mmCIF file of C-alpha atoms in Angstrom:
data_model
loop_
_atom_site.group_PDB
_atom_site.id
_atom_site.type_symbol
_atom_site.label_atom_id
_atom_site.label_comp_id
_atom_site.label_asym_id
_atom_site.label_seq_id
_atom_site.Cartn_x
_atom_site.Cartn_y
_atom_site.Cartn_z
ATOM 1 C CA UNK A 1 44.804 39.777 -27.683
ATOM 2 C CA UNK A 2 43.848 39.512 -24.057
ATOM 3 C CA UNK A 3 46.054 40.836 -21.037
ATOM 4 C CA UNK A 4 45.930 38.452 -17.704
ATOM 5 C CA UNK A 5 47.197 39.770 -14.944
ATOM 6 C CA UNK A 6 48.161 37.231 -11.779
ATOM 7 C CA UNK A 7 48.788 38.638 -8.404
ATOM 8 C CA UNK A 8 50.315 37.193 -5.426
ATOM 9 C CA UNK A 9 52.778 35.220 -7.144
ATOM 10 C CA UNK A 10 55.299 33.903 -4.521
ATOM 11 C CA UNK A 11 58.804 35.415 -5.512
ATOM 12 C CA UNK A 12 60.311 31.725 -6.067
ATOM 13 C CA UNK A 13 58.086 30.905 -8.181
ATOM 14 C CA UNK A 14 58.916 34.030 -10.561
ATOM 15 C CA UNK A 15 62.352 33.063 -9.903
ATOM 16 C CA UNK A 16 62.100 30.206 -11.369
ATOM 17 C CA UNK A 17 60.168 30.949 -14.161
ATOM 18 C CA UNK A 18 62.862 33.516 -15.167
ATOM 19 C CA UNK A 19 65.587 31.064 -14.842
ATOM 20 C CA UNK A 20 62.950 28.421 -17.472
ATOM 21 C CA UNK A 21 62.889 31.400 -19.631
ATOM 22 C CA UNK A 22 66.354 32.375 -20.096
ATOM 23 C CA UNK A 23 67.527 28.686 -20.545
ATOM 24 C CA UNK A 24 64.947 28.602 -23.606
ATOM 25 C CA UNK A 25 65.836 32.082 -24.786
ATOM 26 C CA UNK A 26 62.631 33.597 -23.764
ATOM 27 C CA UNK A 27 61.724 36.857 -21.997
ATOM 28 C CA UNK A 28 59.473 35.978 -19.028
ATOM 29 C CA UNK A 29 56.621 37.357 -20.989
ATOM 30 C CA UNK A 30 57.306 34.683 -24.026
ATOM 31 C CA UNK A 31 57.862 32.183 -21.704
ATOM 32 C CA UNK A 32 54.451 32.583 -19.711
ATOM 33 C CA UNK A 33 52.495 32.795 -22.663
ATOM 34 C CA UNK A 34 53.788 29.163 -23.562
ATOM 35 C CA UNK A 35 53.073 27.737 -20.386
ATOM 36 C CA UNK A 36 49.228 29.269 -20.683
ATOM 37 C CA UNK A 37 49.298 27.545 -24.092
ATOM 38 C CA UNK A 38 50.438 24.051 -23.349
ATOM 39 C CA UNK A 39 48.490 24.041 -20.081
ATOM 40 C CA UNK A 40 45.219 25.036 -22.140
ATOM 41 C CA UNK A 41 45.616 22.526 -24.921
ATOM 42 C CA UNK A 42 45.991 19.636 -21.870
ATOM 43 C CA UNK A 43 43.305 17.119 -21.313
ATOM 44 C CA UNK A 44 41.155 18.170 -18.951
ATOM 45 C CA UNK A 45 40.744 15.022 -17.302
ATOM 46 C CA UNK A 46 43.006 11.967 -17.173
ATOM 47 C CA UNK A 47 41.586 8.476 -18.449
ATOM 48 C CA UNK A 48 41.338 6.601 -14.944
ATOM 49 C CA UNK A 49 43.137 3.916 -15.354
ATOM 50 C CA UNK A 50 40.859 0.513 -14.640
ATOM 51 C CA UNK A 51 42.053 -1.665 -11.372
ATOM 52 C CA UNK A 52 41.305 -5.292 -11.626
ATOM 53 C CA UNK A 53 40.884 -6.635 -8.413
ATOM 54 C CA UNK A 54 41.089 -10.097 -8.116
ATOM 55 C CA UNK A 55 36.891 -12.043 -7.336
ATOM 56 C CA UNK A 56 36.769 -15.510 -5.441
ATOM 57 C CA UNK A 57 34.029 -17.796 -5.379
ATOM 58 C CA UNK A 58 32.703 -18.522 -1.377
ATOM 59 C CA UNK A 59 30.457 -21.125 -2.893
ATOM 60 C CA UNK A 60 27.567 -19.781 -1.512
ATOM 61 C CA UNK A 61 24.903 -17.894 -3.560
ATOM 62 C CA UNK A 62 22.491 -16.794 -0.883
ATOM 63 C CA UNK A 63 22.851 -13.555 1.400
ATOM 64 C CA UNK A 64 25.953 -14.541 3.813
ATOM 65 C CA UNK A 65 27.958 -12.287 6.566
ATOM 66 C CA UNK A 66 31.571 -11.929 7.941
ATOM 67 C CA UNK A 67 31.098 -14.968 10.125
ATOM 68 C CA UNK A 68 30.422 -17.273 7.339
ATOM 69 C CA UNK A 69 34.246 -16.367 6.124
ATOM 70 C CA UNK A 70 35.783 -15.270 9.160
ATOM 71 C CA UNK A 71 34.095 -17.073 12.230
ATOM 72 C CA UNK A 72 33.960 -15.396 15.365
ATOM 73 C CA UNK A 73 37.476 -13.924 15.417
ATOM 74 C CA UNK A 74 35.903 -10.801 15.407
ATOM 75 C CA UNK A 75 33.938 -10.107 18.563
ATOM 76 C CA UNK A 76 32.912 -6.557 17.740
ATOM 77 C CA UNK A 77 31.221 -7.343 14.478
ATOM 78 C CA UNK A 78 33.457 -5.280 12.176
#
């Protein structure tokens, strides 16, 4: 079996980790070893979830610009 050795570790972190491990009955070492194992059977990437915006129809189908919407309430051209 392979060894995997982590450094800089921030202490709270390990803190925590041994508090996870002795609520499930784990040394620190059994605990790890199950977080490595969930976290390397996890998807690697999420599904992205599709976003329907909502279309309207301006009713014209040639080449248009903001103006033909907006007017001239914008007199930068942004």
């Amino acid at each position: 079996m392979a060894a995997v050795h982590i450094r800089n570790v921030p202490e709270e972190t390990v803190a925590r980790l041994k508090e996870r491990a002795a609520a499930n009955g784990r040394s620190l070492e059994a605990e790890l070893r199950i977080v490595l194992d969930e976290a390397a059977l996890a998807p690697v990437a999420r599904k992205r979830r599709q976003i329907n915006w909502p279309t309207y129809s301006s009713g014209i189908h040639e080449p248009f610009d903001r103006h033909d919407f907006y007017g001239d309430d914008d007199p930068d051209g942004r």
